[in-house]
Coordinates of C-alpha atoms in Angstrom, one line a residue:
M1063 CA 87.2 105.7 136.0
T1064 CA 83.5 106.1 135.1
A1065 CA 84.4 108.4 132.2
H1066 CA 87.0 105.9 131.1
V1067 CA 84.6 103.0 131.0
A1068 CA 82.0 105.2 129.2
Q1069 CA 84.5 106.0 126.5
R1070 CA 85.2 102.3 125.7
P1071 CA 82.0 101.6 123.7
Q1072 CA 82.6 104.8 121.6
A1073 CA 86.2 103.7 121.0
R1074 CA 85.0 100.3 119.9
R1075 CA 82.5 101.9 117.5
R1076 CA 85.2 104.1 116.0
L1077 CA 87.5 101.1 115.5
R1078 CA 84.8 98.9 114.0
V1079 CA 85.2 98.9 110.2
T1080 CA 82.3 97.2 108.4
P1081 CA 82.8 96.6 104.7
S1082 CA 79.8 97.8 102.5
R1083 CA 77.5 95.3 100.9
G1084 CA 78.9 96.2 97.5
L1085 CA 82.5 95.8 98.5
S1086 CA 81.8 92.4 100.1
T1087 CA 79.9 91.2 97.0
V1088 CA 82.7 92.3 94.6
L1089 CA 85.4 90.6 96.7
L1090 CA 83.4 87.4 96.8
A1091 CA 82.8 87.6 93.1
L1092 CA 86.6 88.0 92.5
V1093 CA 87.3 85.0 94.6
V1094 CA 84.8 82.9 92.7
L1095 CA 86.2 84.1 89.4
V1096 CA 89.7 83.2 90.4
V1097 CA 88.6 79.7 91.5
L1098 CA 86.7 79.2 88.2
G1099 CA 89.8 80.4 86.2
L1100 CA 92.1 78.0 88.0
T1101 CA 89.8 75.0 87.5
T1102 CA 88.2 75.6 84.1
A1103 CA 90.4 78.1 82.1
H1104 CA 94.0 77.9 83.2
S1105 CA 95.2 80.3 80.4
S1106 CA 93.2 83.2 81.9
M1107 CA 95.2 82.9 85.2
R1108 CA 98.7 82.7 83.7
H1109 CA 101.2 85.3 84.7
G1110 CA 101.4 86.8 81.2
A1111 CA 97.6 86.9 80.9
I1112 CA 97.3 88.7 84.2
L1113 CA 99.9 91.3 83.3
G1114 CA 98.2 91.9 80.0
M1115 CA 94.8 92.3 81.7
L1116 CA 95.8 94.7 84.5
P1117 CA 96.4 97.8 82.4
F1118 CA 93.0 97.6 80.8
A1119 CA 91.4 96.9 84.2
A1120 CA 93.2 100.1 85.4
V1121 CA 91.7 102.2 82.6
L1122 CA 88.2 100.9 83.3
A1123 CA 88.7 101.5 87.0
V1124 CA 89.5 105.1 86.5
A1125 CA 86.6 105.6 84.1
A1126 CA 84.3 103.8 86.7
L1127 CA 85.5 106.3 89.4
G1128 CA 84.2 109.1 87.2
Q1129 CA 81.0 107.4 86.4
T1130 CA 80.5 106.7 90.2
L1131 CA 80.7 110.4 91.0
V1132 CA 78.0 111.1 88.5
V1133 CA 75.7 108.3 89.5
M1134 CA 76.1 109.4 93.2
Q1135 CA 74.3 112.6 92.1
G1136 CA 71.5 110.6 90.5
G1137 CA 72.8 111.1 87.0
I1138 CA 74.5 109.0 84.3
D1139 CA 77.3 110.0 81.8
L1140 CA 77.1 108.6 78.3
S1141 CA 79.8 111.0 77.1
V1142 CA 82.5 108.9 78.7
A1143 CA 83.0 107.2 75.3
G1144 CA 83.5 110.5 73.4
T1145 CA 85.7 112.0 76.1
I1146 CA 88.1 109.1 76.2
S1147 CA 88.2 108.8 72.4
L1148 CA 88.9 112.5 72.0
V1149 CA 91.7 112.4 74.6
V1150 CA 93.3 109.4 72.8
V1151 CA 93.3 111.0 69.4
I1152 CA 94.5 114.4 70.6
I1153 CA 97.5 112.8 72.4
T1154 CA 98.4 110.3 69.7
H1155 CA 97.9 112.7 66.7
Q1156 CA 99.4 115.9 68.2
A1157 CA 102.4 114.1 69.7
Y1158 CA 102.9 111.7 66.8
G1159 CA 106.6 110.6 66.9
D1160 CA 107.7 113.4 69.1
N1161 CA 108.2 112.8 72.8
A1162 CA 108.5 116.5 73.5
K1163 CA 104.9 117.1 72.4
V1164 CA 103.4 114.6 74.8
L1165 CA 102.9 117.0 77.7
P1166 CA 101.4 119.9 75.6
A1167 CA 99.1 117.4 73.8
A1168 CA 98.0 116.0 77.2
L1169 CA 97.2 119.4 78.5
V1170 CA 95.2 120.3 75.4
A1171 CA 93.3 117.0 75.9
L1172 CA 92.7 117.9 79.5
A1173 CA 91.3 121.3 78.6
A1174 CA 88.9 119.6 76.0
A1175 CA 87.8 117.1 78.6
I1176 CA 87.1 119.8 81.2
V1177 CA 85.1 121.8 78.6
A1178 CA 83.0 118.7 77.9
G1179 CA 82.4 118.2 81.6
L1180 CA 81.4 121.9 82.0
I1181 CA 78.9 121.5 79.2
N1182 CA 77.3 118.5 80.8
G1183 CA 77.4 120.2 84.2
V1184 CA 75.7 123.4 83.0
L1185 CA 73.1 121.6 81.0
I1186 CA 72.2 119.1 83.8
G1187 CA 73.1 121.0 87.0
R1188 CA 72.0 124.5 86.0
F1189 CA 69.2 124.0 83.4
G1190 CA 68.0 120.6 84.7
L1191 CA 68.1 118.7 81.4
N1192 CA 67.7 115.0 81.4
A1193 CA 71.2 113.4 82.0
I1194 CA 70.8 110.8 79.2
V1195 CA 69.8 113.4 76.6
A1196 CA 72.4 116.0 77.6
T1197 CA 75.4 113.6 77.8
L1198 CA 74.3 111.9 74.6
G1199 CA 74.3 115.2 72.8
T1200 CA 77.7 116.1 74.3
N1201 CA 79.0 112.7 73.2
A1202 CA 77.9 113.5 69.6
L1203 CA 79.8 116.8 69.7
L1204 CA 82.9 115.0 71.1
Y1205 CA 82.9 112.5 68.3
A1206 CA 82.7 115.3 65.8
G1207 CA 85.9 116.5 67.4
V1208 CA 87.4 113.0 67.2
L1209 CA 86.8 112.9 63.5
G1210 CA 88.0 116.5 63.0
V1211 CA 91.3 115.7 64.7
S1212 CA 92.0 112.2 63.4
G1213 CA 89.9 111.8 60.3
G1214 CA 89.1 108.4 61.6
T1215 CA 92.6 107.1 61.2
P1216 CA 94.8 105.7 64.0
R1217 CA 98.3 106.8 64.8
Q1218 CA 101.0 105.0 66.7
T1219 CA 101.7 106.2 70.3
T1220 CA 105.0 107.8 71.2
D1221 CA 107.8 105.9 72.9
L1222 CA 107.7 108.1 76.0
L1223 CA 104.0 107.6 76.6
A1224 CA 104.3 103.8 76.0
R1225 CA 107.0 103.7 78.7
I1226 CA 105.1 105.9 81.2
T1227 CA 101.7 104.2 81.0
G1228 CA 102.4 100.9 79.2
G1229 CA 105.6 100.0 81.0
T1230 CA 106.1 98.1 84.3
S1231 CA 107.7 99.0 87.6
F1232 CA 108.6 96.2 90.1
G1233 CA 106.8 93.7 88.0
I1234 CA 103.5 95.6 88.0
P1235 CA 102.1 97.7 85.1
N1236 CA 102.5 101.4 85.6
A1237 CA 98.8 101.9 84.8
V1238 CA 97.9 100.1 88.0
Y1239 CA 99.8 102.7 90.0
F1240 CA 97.9 105.5 88.3
A1241 CA 94.5 103.7 89.0
V1242 CA 95.4 103.1 92.7
L1243 CA 96.5 106.7 93.2
A1244 CA 93.3 108.0 91.5
T1245 CA 91.2 105.7 93.7
I1246 CA 92.9 106.9 96.9
V1247 CA 92.7 110.6 96.0
T1248 CA 89.0 110.4 94.9
T1249 CA 88.0 108.4 98.0
V1250 CA 89.7 110.7 100.4
A1251 CA 88.2 113.8 98.7
V1252 CA 84.7 112.3 98.9
K1253 CA 84.8 110.6 102.3
R1254 CA 87.3 112.7 104.3
T1255 CA 86.6 116.3 103.4
V1256 CA 83.8 118.7 104.2
A1257 CA 83.1 119.3 100.5
G1258 CA 83.0 115.6 99.9
R1259 CA 80.5 114.9 102.7
R1260 CA 78.3 117.7 101.3
F1261 CA 78.7 116.1 97.9
E1262 CA 77.3 112.9 99.3
A1263 CA 74.5 114.7 101.2
V1264 CA 73.3 116.3 98.0
G1265 CA 73.2 113.0 96.2
A1266 CA 71.4 111.2 99.1
N1267 CA 68.7 113.9 99.5
A1268 CA 68.8 116.9 97.3
W1269 CA 65.8 118.6 99.1
A1270 CA 67.3 118.2 102.5
A1271 CA 70.6 119.5 101.2
W1272 CA 68.9 122.5 99.6
A1273 CA 67.0 123.2 102.9
T1274 CA 70.4 123.4 104.7
G1275 CA 71.6 126.0 102.2
L1276 CA 73.8 123.9 100.0
K1277 CA 74.1 124.9 96.3
I1278 CA 73.0 121.6 94.8
E1279 CA 73.5 122.8 91.2
R1280 CA 77.2 123.4 91.9
F1281 CA 77.7 119.9 93.3
R1282 CA 75.8 118.2 90.5
A1283 CA 77.7 120.2 87.9
G1284 CA 80.9 119.6 89.7
A1285 CA 80.4 115.8 89.5
Y1286 CA 80.5 115.9 85.7
V1287 CA 83.6 118.1 85.6
W1288 CA 85.4 115.9 88.1
A1289 CA 84.3 112.8 86.1
A1290 CA 85.6 114.4 82.9
V1291 CA 89.1 114.8 84.5
L1292 CA 89.0 111.1 85.4
Y1293 CA 88.0 110.2 81.9
W1294 CA 90.9 112.2 80.7
L1295 CA 93.2 110.2 82.9
A1296 CA 91.7 107.0 81.5
G1297 CA 92.2 108.2 77.9
F1298 CA 95.8 109.2 78.7
L1299 CA 96.5 105.7 80.1
L1300 CA 94.8 104.1 77.1
A1301 CA 96.9 106.2 74.6
G1302 CA 100.1 104.6 76.0
V1303 CA 98.8 101.1 76.8
I1304 CA 97.8 100.4 73.1
N1305 CA 100.5 100.7 70.5
K1306 CA 98.2 102.1 67.8
P1307 CA 94.8 103.1 69.3
T1308 CA 91.9 103.6 67.0
A1309 CA 89.7 106.8 67.0
Y1310 CA 86.9 105.0 68.8
E1311 CA 88.7 103.4 71.8
G1312 CA 86.2 104.9 74.2
D1313 CA 83.2 103.0 72.8
S1314 CA 83.6 100.0 75.1
Y1315 CA 83.6 102.0 78.3
V1316 CA 80.0 103.1 78.4
L1317 CA 78.3 99.9 79.4
A1318 CA 81.4 98.7 81.2
S1319 CA 81.7 101.8 83.4
V1320 CA 78.0 101.7 84.4
A1321 CA 78.3 97.9 85.1
A1322 CA 81.3 98.5 87.4
V1323 CA 79.4 101.2 89.3
V1324 CA 76.3 99.0 89.7
L1325 CA 78.3 95.9 90.8
G1326 CA 80.2 98.1 93.2
G1327 CA 76.9 98.8 95.0
T1328 CA 76.2 102.4 94.1
S1329 CA 72.5 103.0 93.5
L1330 CA 71.5 104.3 90.1
L1331 CA 69.1 106.6 91.9
G1332 CA 71.9 108.4 93.6
G1333 CA 73.2 108.6 97.2
R1334 CA 76.3 107.2 98.9
G1335 CA 78.8 105.3 96.7
N1336 CA 81.8 103.1 97.3
L1337 CA 84.6 104.2 95.0
V1338 CA 86.9 101.3 96.0
A1339 CA 84.2 98.8 95.2
S1340 CA 83.7 100.4 91.8
A1341 CA 87.4 100.1 91.0
L1342 CA 87.5 96.4 92.2
A1343 CA 84.3 95.8 90.1
A1344 CA 86.3 97.1 87.1
L1345 CA 89.0 94.5 87.8
F1346 CA 86.3 91.8 88.1
L1347 CA 84.7 92.7 84.8
T1348 CA 88.0 92.8 82.9
Q1349 CA 89.1 89.5 84.3
L1350 CA 85.6 88.1 83.6
Q1351 CA 86.1 89.2 80.0
Q1352 CA 89.4 87.4 79.8
Y1353 CA 88.0 84.3 81.4
V1354 CA 85.2 84.2 78.8
L1355 CA 87.7 84.8 76.0
A1356 CA 89.8 81.9 77.4
L1357 CA 86.8 79.7 77.0
G1358 CA 86.9 80.4 73.3
V1359 CA 83.5 82.1 72.9
T1360 CA 82.7 84.9 70.3
F1361 CA 82.8 88.7 71.0
A1362 CA 79.0 88.7 71.0
V1363 CA 78.9 86.3 73.9
Q1364 CA 81.4 88.4 75.7
T1365 CA 79.1 91.4 75.4
L1366 CA 76.2 89.3 76.6
V1367 CA 78.2 88.3 79.7
Q1368 CA 78.9 91.9 80.4
A1369 CA 75.3 92.8 80.1
A1370 CA 74.4 89.9 82.3
A1371 CA 76.8 91.1 85.0
L1372 CA 75.0 94.5 84.9
T1373 CA 71.6 92.8 85.2
V1374 CA 72.8 90.7 88.2
G1375 CA 74.2 93.8 89.8
V1376 CA 70.9 95.7 89.5
A1377 CA 69.0 92.7 90.8
L1378 CA 71.3 92.2 93.8
Y1379 CA 70.9 95.8 95.0
T1380 CA 67.4 96.8 94.0
V1381 CA 65.3 93.7 94.6
N1382 CA 64.1 93.4 98.2
W1383 CA 65.1 89.7 98.6
S1384 CA 64.0 89.5 102.2
R1385 CA 60.4 90.6 101.4
L1386 CA 60.4 88.3 98.3
R1387 CA 61.5 85.4 100.5
R1388 CA 58.8 86.2 103.1
R1389 CA 56.1 86.3 100.4
R1390 CA 57.2 82.9 99.0
Q1391 CA 57.1 81.4 102.5
A1392 CA 53.6 82.9 103.1
V1393 CA 52.2 81.2 99.9
P1394 CA 51.1 77.6 100.6
P1395 CA 52.5 75.0 98.2
R1396 CA 50.1 74.1 95.3
T1397 CA 49.9 70.5 96.4
L1398 CA 48.5 71.6 99.8
V1399 CA 46.1 74.0 98.1
G1400 CA 44.9 71.3 95.8
S1401 CA 44.4 68.8 98.6
A1402 CA 42.4 71.4 100.6
H1403 CA 40.1 72.3 97.7
P1404 CA 39.6 69.2 95.5

């Protein structure tokens, strides 16, 4: 009986599920955005507009998952643009008009993405290069490949790929199913496996992880390779979602993927991350873009709104608001100071 009573608090602790601060913030932001859309921009909340937005939210969510893995290791990946663009042009140019060539072209693109991830991983994880410099250099190499494959000209996607990633099933875009599956697989791998917990431990405290015998270089390098595979999936989806994708489709995913990671509550200094929150933040950013577009503003303003969202995300999670509030409460009002010292 005593043992049974003693086990109750432990059982309650196991059953208690507390959402992270990032997840709570993103969910609240989504609710506010929906209310704003319904009250001030009805066109952004129409059924057709939502169906048109979801595939692009899915692509950004997958890219944000990859960026989250890298940020959890204290890095950043600027080669996301080049990787997605290269995957898009390889698939659309190699399989142009021939459905039978979609799979071989996708496999070639996957191999190219993994090579790019390996280059980043070796440069940063093994040789300790600065992540910004290394991934920026890799991005330049990838864009050289983009121009070599495409010559800078777009090609129409194949009918098979358009049906697979651009079609719908049960009224929901297929790209959403891919994004949900990628989120589940990545979350389970990071949160529910031994390798995943070690991966988080290396990101949270590299010295402590090294002292326990973990190969921190492997985990850091593996983050870039894993991220590259997710960028490949994002490019694969994008190649079917857009009828005639350009050679630079990945350009818009650098700032957006980082913004999704920050809004999802993952620290840019590394450590634990919430992959589900990053995916939902991608949904928020895409719907925010659609909301701003429905208000009739220019593209420049849309970019400013995205940058503002990134700034707000950084401020939310890096500023110690409690300490700031205590300091403000400790400082007497100017009027009182003036009356005490005329």
